[in-house]
Amino acid sequence: MADYEYVLSSVDGPVGIVTLNRPKQLNALAGPLMRELGEAVEAHDADASIRAIVITGGPTVFAAGADIREMSNATPVDMLARSFSAQWDRIGKVRKPLIAAVAGYALGGGCELAMLCDIIVAGDNARFGQPEINIGLIPGAGGTQRLTRSVGKFVASEMILTGRMLGAEEAFQRGLVARIVPRELIVEEAVRLGKDIASRAPIAVQLAKEAITQAFEGRVDDGIALERKAFYLLFATQDSHEGMRAFIDRRAATYEGR
Ligand code: CO8
């Protein structure tokens, strides 16, 4: 199995497991981590003995979003040139079922990563949110589209416009999460689900995933293209840089609408 710096990759029978491994930064999804995540998930997707893939951050935190430090001085052109989105697209193209095992924070890009999966298993401490608005941004990896389709326009608007988070129970009630288990059991439960799926006819599983994805994401691509441009454009605003800088400096941000 390949050696990675920011993720761990392992196998349990027919289930591949990729664990985000940047705990000190709450698994913030920096470019190198996203590259390794894409590589590890693609390797499981290409392995004929693997039939489902679990993505997790372990029992404490799933991911607190894209790396704010990495983005804090970026211009829209930098954001385009770094082709951040290519790494996300890799995960979206995986053909085998992806199960997110989420404990603790799944914020911003972390919530978007969970929503790129087919099933979300949540620990009792899970917290889902799109708090980009707090740093003068909006979701940039599908959050405005997938959260809206998952929990409906009105709850999604409240979450995206105010940064409000959903705890595990509310996420379950609103249909974002398939089941809640004690935080230390998320991977075990996700692997159990993966093995259950692995016992079914593989081609039927693959085609079911494709059809469900089409039902969920049909026309989402147009929305994501719009969202991506808006996200990049926000890097031209002083407010977004003030918001990110304030987060790093641990102070309240002052927004001036420019
Ligand atoms: N980026 C970088 N570092 C982070 C991030 C992050 N998103 N989140 C946490 N960290 C770091 C902190 O800076 C801190 O590092 P250090 O110890 O070196 O100062 C360490 O992780 C621990 O964090 P805290 O001390 O802040 O821990 P708390 O328990 O006090 O707070 C929170 C936890 C509430 C999760 C808090 O860290 C927080 O609010 N984090 C930011 C959440 C956020 O705004 N996420 C959205 C980011 S933007 C985004 O995700 C857009 C995705 C679009 C991708 C599109 C690509 C095309």
JSON list of N, CA and C and ligand atoms in Angstrom, two decimals, residues 24-26 28 64-69 71 84-85 88 105 107-109 112 131-132 135 140-141 231-232 247 250, ligand 1:
[
{"chain": "A", "resi": 24, "resn": "LYS", "atom": "N", "xyz": [-3.73, 17.89, 13.97]},
{"chain": "A", "resi": 24, "resn": "LYS", "atom": "CA", "xyz": [-3.46, 19.16, 14.66]},
{"chain": "A", "resi": 24, "resn": "LYS", "atom": "C", "xyz": [-4.20, 20.31, 13.98]},
{"chain": "A", "resi": 25, "resn": "GLN", "atom": "N", "xyz": [-4.43, 20.21, 12.69]},
{"chain": "A", "resi": 25, "resn": "GLN", "atom": "CA", "xyz": [-5.17, 21.26, 11.96]},
{"chain": "A", "resi": 25, "resn": "GLN", "atom": "C", "xyz": [-6.61, 20.80, 11.73]},
{"chain": "A", "resi": 26, "resn": "LEU", "atom": "N", "xyz": [-7.08, 19.91, 12.58]},
{"chain": "A", "resi": 26, "resn": "LEU", "atom": "CA", "xyz": [-8.46, 19.40, 12.47]},
{"chain": "A", "resi": 26, "resn": "LEU", "atom": "C", "xyz": [-8.75, 18.88, 11.05]},
{"chain": "A", "resi": 28, "resn": "ALA", "atom": "N", "xyz": [-7.80, 19.94, 8.25]},
{"chain": "A", "resi": 28, "resn": "ALA", "atom": "CA", "xyz": [-8.06, 20.96, 7.23]},
{"chain": "A", "resi": 28, "resn": "ALA", "atom": "C", "xyz": [-7.56, 20.44, 5.89]},
{"chain": "A", "resi": 64, "resn": "ALA", "atom": "N", "xyz": [-12.30, 20.21, 9.27]},
{"chain": "A", "resi": 64, "resn": "ALA", "atom": "CA", "xyz": [-12.82, 21.56, 9.57]},
{"chain": "A", "resi": 64, "resn": "ALA", "atom": "C", "xyz": [-12.78, 22.46, 8.35]},
{"chain": "A", "resi": 65, "resn": "GLY", "atom": "N", "xyz": [-12.72, 21.87, 7.15]},
{"chain": "A", "resi": 65, "resn": "GLY", "atom": "CA", "xyz": [-12.85, 22.67, 5.94]},
{"chain": "A", "resi": 65, "resn": "GLY", "atom": "C", "xyz": [-11.57, 22.77, 5.15]},
{"chain": "A", "resi": 66, "resn": "ALA", "atom": "N", "xyz": [-11.64, 23.55, 4.07]},
{"chain": "A", "resi": 66, "resn": "ALA", "atom": "CA", "xyz": [-10.43, 23.84, 3.30]},
{"chain": "A", "resi": 66, "resn": "ALA", "atom": "C", "xyz": [-9.45, 24.56, 4.22]},
{"chain": "A", "resi": 67, "resn": "ASP", "atom": "N", "xyz": [-8.17, 24.54, 3.82]},
{"chain": "A", "resi": 67, "resn": "ASP", "atom": "CA", "xyz": [-7.15, 25.15, 4.69]},
{"chain": "A", "resi": 67, "resn": "ASP", "atom": "C", "xyz": [-7.17, 26.67, 4.54]},
{"chain": "A", "resi": 68, "resn": "ILE", "atom": "N", "xyz": [-7.64, 27.35, 5.57]},
{"chain": "A", "resi": 68, "resn": "ILE", "atom": "CA", "xyz": [-7.81, 28.81, 5.49]},
{"chain": "A", "resi": 68, "resn": "ILE", "atom": "C", "xyz": [-6.46, 29.50, 5.34]},
{"chain": "A", "resi": 69, "resn": "ARG", "atom": "N", "xyz": [-5.44, 28.97, 5.99]},
{"chain": "A", "resi": 69, "resn": "ARG", "atom": "CA", "xyz": [-4.10, 29.58, 5.84]},
{"chain": "A", "resi": 69, "resn": "ARG", "atom": "C", "xyz": [-3.65, 29.55, 4.39]},
{"chain": "A", "resi": 71, "resn": "MET", "atom": "N", "xyz": [-5.38, 29.54, 1.79]},
{"chain": "A", "resi": 71, "resn": "MET", "atom": "CA", "xyz": [-6.18, 30.37, 0.88]},
{"chain": "A", "resi": 71, "resn": "MET", "atom": "C", "xyz": [-6.10, 31.86, 1.23]},
{"chain": "A", "resi": 84, "resn": "PHE", "atom": "N", "xyz": [-7.71, 23.57, -7.51]},
{"chain": "A", "resi": 84, "resn": "PHE", "atom": "CA", "xyz": [-8.23, 22.88, -6.34]},
{"chain": "A", "resi": 84, "resn": "PHE", "atom": "C", "xyz": [-9.37, 21.94, -6.71]},
{"chain": "A", "resi": 85, "resn": "SER", "atom": "N", "xyz": [-10.19, 22.43, -7.63]},
{"chain": "A", "resi": 85, "resn": "SER", "atom": "CA", "xyz": [-11.43, 21.68, -7.89]},
{"chain": "A", "resi": 85, "resn": "SER", "atom": "C", "xyz": [-11.15, 20.32, -8.52]},
{"chain": "A", "resi": 88, "resn": "TRP", "atom": "N", "xyz": [-11.34, 17.55, -6.05]},
{"chain": "A", "resi": 88, "resn": "TRP", "atom": "CA", "xyz": [-12.72, 17.23, -5.65]},
{"chain": "A", "resi": 88, "resn": "TRP", "atom": "C", "xyz": [-13.40, 16.41, -6.73]},
{"chain": "A", "resi": 105, "resn": "TYR", "atom": "N", "xyz": [-16.36, 17.70, 13.93]},
{"chain": "A", "resi": 105, "resn": "TYR", "atom": "CA", "xyz": [-16.69, 18.71, 12.93]},
{"chain": "A", "resi": 105, "resn": "TYR", "atom": "C", "xyz": [-16.58, 18.19, 11.49]},
{"chain": "A", "resi": 107, "resn": "LEU", "atom": "N", "xyz": [-17.06, 20.57, 8.57]},
{"chain": "A", "resi": 107, "resn": "LEU", "atom": "CA", "xyz": [-17.39, 21.98, 8.27]},
{"chain": "A", "resi": 107, "resn": "LEU", "atom": "C", "xyz": [-16.85, 22.38, 6.90]},
{"chain": "A", "resi": 108, "resn": "GLY", "atom": "N", "xyz": [-17.57, 23.28, 6.24]},
{"chain": "A", "resi": 108, "resn": "GLY", "atom": "CA", "xyz": [-17.09, 23.80, 4.97]},
{"chain": "A", "resi": 108, "resn": "GLY", "atom": "C", "xyz": [-16.79, 22.65, 4.01]},
{"chain": "A", "resi": 109, "resn": "GLY", "atom": "N", "xyz": [-15.54, 22.62, 3.52]},
{"chain": "A", "resi": 109, "resn": "GLY", "atom": "CA", "xyz": [-15.14, 21.54, 2.63]},
{"chain": "A", "resi": 109, "resn": "GLY", "atom": "C", "xyz": [-15.29, 20.17, 3.28]},
{"chain": "A", "resi": 112, "resn": "GLU", "atom": "N", "xyz": [-18.76, 19.26, 2.69]},
{"chain": "A", "resi": 112, "resn": "GLU", "atom": "CA", "xyz": [-18.89, 19.02, 1.24]},
{"chain": "A", "resi": 112, "resn": "GLU", "atom": "C", "xyz": [-18.27, 17.66, 0.86]},
{"chain": "A", "resi": 131, "resn": "PRO", "atom": "N", "xyz": [-19.76, 27.05, 7.37]},
{"chain": "A", "resi": 131, "resn": "PRO", "atom": "CA", "xyz": [-19.56, 28.34, 8.03]},
{"chain": "A", "resi": 131, "resn": "PRO", "atom": "C", "xyz": [-18.73, 29.33, 7.23]},
{"chain": "A", "resi": 132, "resn": "GLU", "atom": "N", "xyz": [-18.58, 29.11, 5.91]},
{"chain": "A", "resi": 132, "resn": "GLU", "atom": "CA", "xyz": [-17.72, 30.00, 5.10]},
{"chain": "A", "resi": 132, "resn": "GLU", "atom": "C", "xyz": [-18.14, 31.46, 5.23]},
{"chain": "A", "resi": 135, "resn": "ILE", "atom": "N", "xyz": [-16.18, 33.81, 7.29]},
{"chain": "A", "resi": 135, "resn": "ILE", "atom": "CA", "xyz": [-14.89, 34.36, 6.84]},
{"chain": "A", "resi": 135, "resn": "ILE", "atom": "C", "xyz": [-15.06, 35.06, 5.49]},
{"chain": "A", "resi": 140, "resn": "GLY", "atom": "N", "xyz": [-17.59, 26.28, -1.65]},
{"chain": "A", "resi": 140, "resn": "GLY", "atom": "CA", "xyz": [-16.96, 26.29, -2.97]},
{"chain": "A", "resi": 140, "resn": "GLY", "atom": "C", "xyz": [-16.77, 24.91, -3.56]},
{"chain": "A", "resi": 141, "resn": "ALA", "atom": "N", "xyz": [-17.22, 23.88, -2.85]},
{"chain": "A", "resi": 141, "resn": "ALA", "atom": "CA", "xyz": [-17.05, 22.52, -3.39]},
{"chain": "A", "resi": 141, "resn": "ALA", "atom": "C", "xyz": [-18.39, 21.78, -3.38]},
{"chain": "A", "resi": 231, "resn": "PHE", "atom": "N", "xyz": [-17.26, 31.58, -5.77]},
{"chain": "A", "resi": 231, "resn": "PHE", "atom": "CA", "xyz": [-16.28, 31.34, -4.70]},
{"chain": "A", "resi": 231, "resn": "PHE", "atom": "C", "xyz": [-14.94, 31.98, -5.06]},
{"chain": "A", "resi": 232, "resn": "TYR", "atom": "N", "xyz": [-14.48, 31.75, -6.27]},
{"chain": "A", "resi": 232, "resn": "TYR", "atom": "CA", "xyz": [-13.21, 32.33, -6.70]},
{"chain": "A", "resi": 232, "resn": "TYR", "atom": "C", "xyz": [-13.30, 33.87, -6.71]},
{"chain": "A", "resi": 247, "resn": "PHE", "atom": "N", "xyz": [-9.59, 35.08, 11.31]},
{"chain": "A", "resi": 247, "resn": "PHE", "atom": "CA", "xyz": [-9.61, 33.71, 11.87]},
{"chain": "A", "resi": 247, "resn": "PHE", "atom": "C", "xyz": [-8.21, 33.32, 12.34]},
{"chain": "A", "resi": 250, "resn": "ARG", "atom": "N", "xyz": [-7.18, 35.13, 15.41]},
{"chain": "A", "resi": 250, "resn": "ARG", "atom": "CA", "xyz": [-8.10, 34.87, 16.52]},
{"chain": "A", "resi": 250, "resn": "ARG", "atom": "C", "xyz": [-8.75, 36.16, 17.02]},
{"chain": "B", "resi": 1, "resn": "CO8", "atom": "N1", "xyz": [-7.99, 25.83, 8.00]},
{"chain": "B", "resi": 1, "resn": "CO8", "atom": "C1", "xyz": [-6.78, 25.92, 8.57]},
{"chain": "B", "resi": 1, "resn": "CO8", "atom": "N2", "xyz": [-6.55, 25.66, 9.87]},
{"chain": "B", "resi": 1, "resn": "CO8", "atom": "C2", "xyz": [-7.61, 25.29, 10.62]},
{"chain": "B", "resi": 1, "resn": "CO8", "atom": "C3", "xyz": [-8.91, 25.18, 10.08]},
{"chain": "B", "resi": 1, "resn": "CO8", "atom": "C4", "xyz": [-9.08, 25.46, 8.70]},
{"chain": "B", "resi": 1, "resn": "CO8", "atom": "N3", "xyz": [-10.28, 25.34, 8.07]},
{"chain": "B", "resi": 1, "resn": "CO8", "atom": "N4", "xyz": [-9.77, 24.81, 11.08]},
{"chain": "B", "resi": 1, "resn": "CO8", "atom": "C5", "xyz": [-9.01, 24.68, 12.18]},
{"chain": "B", "resi": 1, "resn": "CO8", "atom": "N5", "xyz": [-7.71, 24.96, 11.91]},
{"chain": "B", "resi": 1, "resn": "CO8", "atom": "C6", "xyz": [-6.57, 24.94, 12.82]},
{"chain": "B", "resi": 1, "resn": "CO8", "atom": "C7", "xyz": [-6.55, 26.15, 13.72]},
{"chain": "B", "resi": 1, "resn": "CO8", "atom": "O1", "xyz": [-5.98, 27.26, 13.07]},
{"chain": "B", "resi": 1, "resn": "CO8", "atom": "C8", "xyz": [-5.75, 25.62, 14.88]},
{"chain": "B", "resi": 1, "resn": "CO8", "atom": "O2", "xyz": [-4.40, 25.63, 14.50]},
{"chain": "B", "resi": 1, "resn": "CO8", "atom": "P1", "xyz": [-3.26, 26.23, 15.51]},
{"chain": "B", "resi": 1, "resn": "CO8", "atom": "O3", "xyz": [-3.37, 25.35, 16.74]},
{"chain": "B", "resi": 1, "resn": "CO8", "atom": "O4", "xyz": [-2.00, 26.06, 14.74]},
{"chain": "B", "resi": 1, "resn": "CO8", "atom": "O5", "xyz": [-3.67, 27.65, 15.76]},
{"chain": "B", "resi": 1, "resn": "CO8", "atom": "C9", "xyz": [-6.15, 24.16, 14.98]},
{"chain": "B", "resi": 1, "resn": "CO8", "atom": "O6", "xyz": [-6.69, 23.82, 13.69]},
{"chain": "B", "resi": 1, "resn": "CO8", "atom": "C10", "xyz": [-7.23, 23.90, 16.01]},
{"chain": "B", "resi": 1, "resn": "CO8", "atom": "O7", "xyz": [-8.32, 24.79, 15.74]},
{"chain": "B", "resi": 1, "resn": "CO8", "atom": "P2", "xyz": [-8.99, 25.74, 16.86]},
{"chain": "B", "resi": 1, "resn": "CO8", "atom": "O8", "xyz": [-7.98, 26.13, 17.86]},
{"chain": "B", "resi": 1, "resn": "CO8", "atom": "O9", "xyz": [-9.71, 26.84, 16.14]},
{"chain": "B", "resi": 1, "resn": "CO8", "atom": "O10", "xyz": [-10.01, 24.71, 17.51]},
{"chain": "B", "resi": 1, "resn": "CO8", "atom": "P3", "xyz": [-11.39, 25.03, 18.25]},
{"chain": "B", "resi": 1, "resn": "CO8", "atom": "O11", "xyz": [-11.79, 23.72, 18.86]},
{"chain": "B", "resi": 1, "resn": "CO8", "atom": "O12", "xyz": [-11.26, 26.23, 19.10]},
{"chain": "B", "resi": 1, "resn": "CO8", "atom": "O13", "xyz": [-12.41, 25.39, 17.06]},
{"chain": "B", "resi": 1, "resn": "CO8", "atom": "C11", "xyz": [-13.49, 25.09, 14.95]},
{"chain": "B", "resi": 1, "resn": "CO8", "atom": "C12", "xyz": [-12.78, 24.42, 16.13]},
{"chain": "B", "resi": 1, "resn": "CO8", "atom": "C13", "xyz": [-14.83, 25.66, 15.38]},
{"chain": "B", "resi": 1, "resn": "CO8", "atom": "C14", "xyz": [-13.70, 24.00, 13.91]},
{"chain": "B", "resi": 1, "resn": "CO8", "atom": "C15", "xyz": [-12.59, 26.24, 14.39]},
{"chain": "B", "resi": 1, "resn": "CO8", "atom": "O14", "xyz": [-11.28, 25.73, 14.19]},
{"chain": "B", "resi": 1, "resn": "CO8", "atom": "C16", "xyz": [-13.06, 26.80, 13.08]},
{"chain": "B", "resi": 1, "resn": "CO8", "atom": "O15", "xyz": [-13.99, 27.58, 13.06]},
{"chain": "B", "resi": 1, "resn": "CO8", "atom": "N6", "xyz": [-12.40, 26.39, 11.96]},
{"chain": "B", "resi": 1, "resn": "CO8", "atom": "C17", "xyz": [-12.70, 26.95, 10.67]},
{"chain": "B", "resi": 1, "resn": "CO8", "atom": "C18", "xyz": [-13.98, 26.37, 10.10]},
{"chain": "B", "resi": 1, "resn": "CO8", "atom": "C19", "xyz": [-14.26, 26.97, 8.76]},
{"chain": "B", "resi": 1, "resn": "CO8", "atom": "O16", "xyz": [-14.46, 28.16, 8.59]},
{"chain": "B", "resi": 1, "resn": "CO8", "atom": "N7", "xyz": [-14.30, 26.10, 7.70]},
{"chain": "B", "resi": 1, "resn": "CO8", "atom": "C20", "xyz": [-14.53, 26.52, 6.35]},
{"chain": "B", "resi": 1, "resn": "CO8", "atom": "C21", "xyz": [-13.24, 26.85, 5.64]},
{"chain": "B", "resi": 1, "resn": "CO8", "atom": "S1", "xyz": [-13.49, 27.45, 3.97]},
{"chain": "B", "resi": 1, "resn": "CO8", "atom": "C22", "xyz": [-13.92, 26.05, 3.09]},
{"chain": "B", "resi": 1, "resn": "CO8", "atom": "O17", "xyz": [-13.96, 24.98, 3.61]},
{"chain": "B", "resi": 1, "resn": "CO8", "atom": "C23", "xyz": [-14.25, 26.23, 1.64]},
{"chain": "B", "resi": 1, "resn": "CO8", "atom": "C24", "xyz": [-14.16, 24.89, 0.91]},
{"chain": "B", "resi": 1, "resn": "CO8", "atom": "C25", "xyz": [-14.14, 25.14, -0.56]},
{"chain": "B", "resi": 1, "resn": "CO8", "atom": "C26", "xyz": [-13.15, 24.25, -1.30]},
{"chain": "B", "resi": 1, "resn": "CO8", "atom": "C27", "xyz": [-13.22, 24.60, -2.74]},
{"chain": "B", "resi": 1, "resn": "CO8", "atom": "C28", "xyz": [-12.06, 24.13, -3.55]},
{"chain": "B", "resi": 1, "resn": "CO8", "atom": "C29", "xyz": [-12.35, 24.34, -5.05]}
]
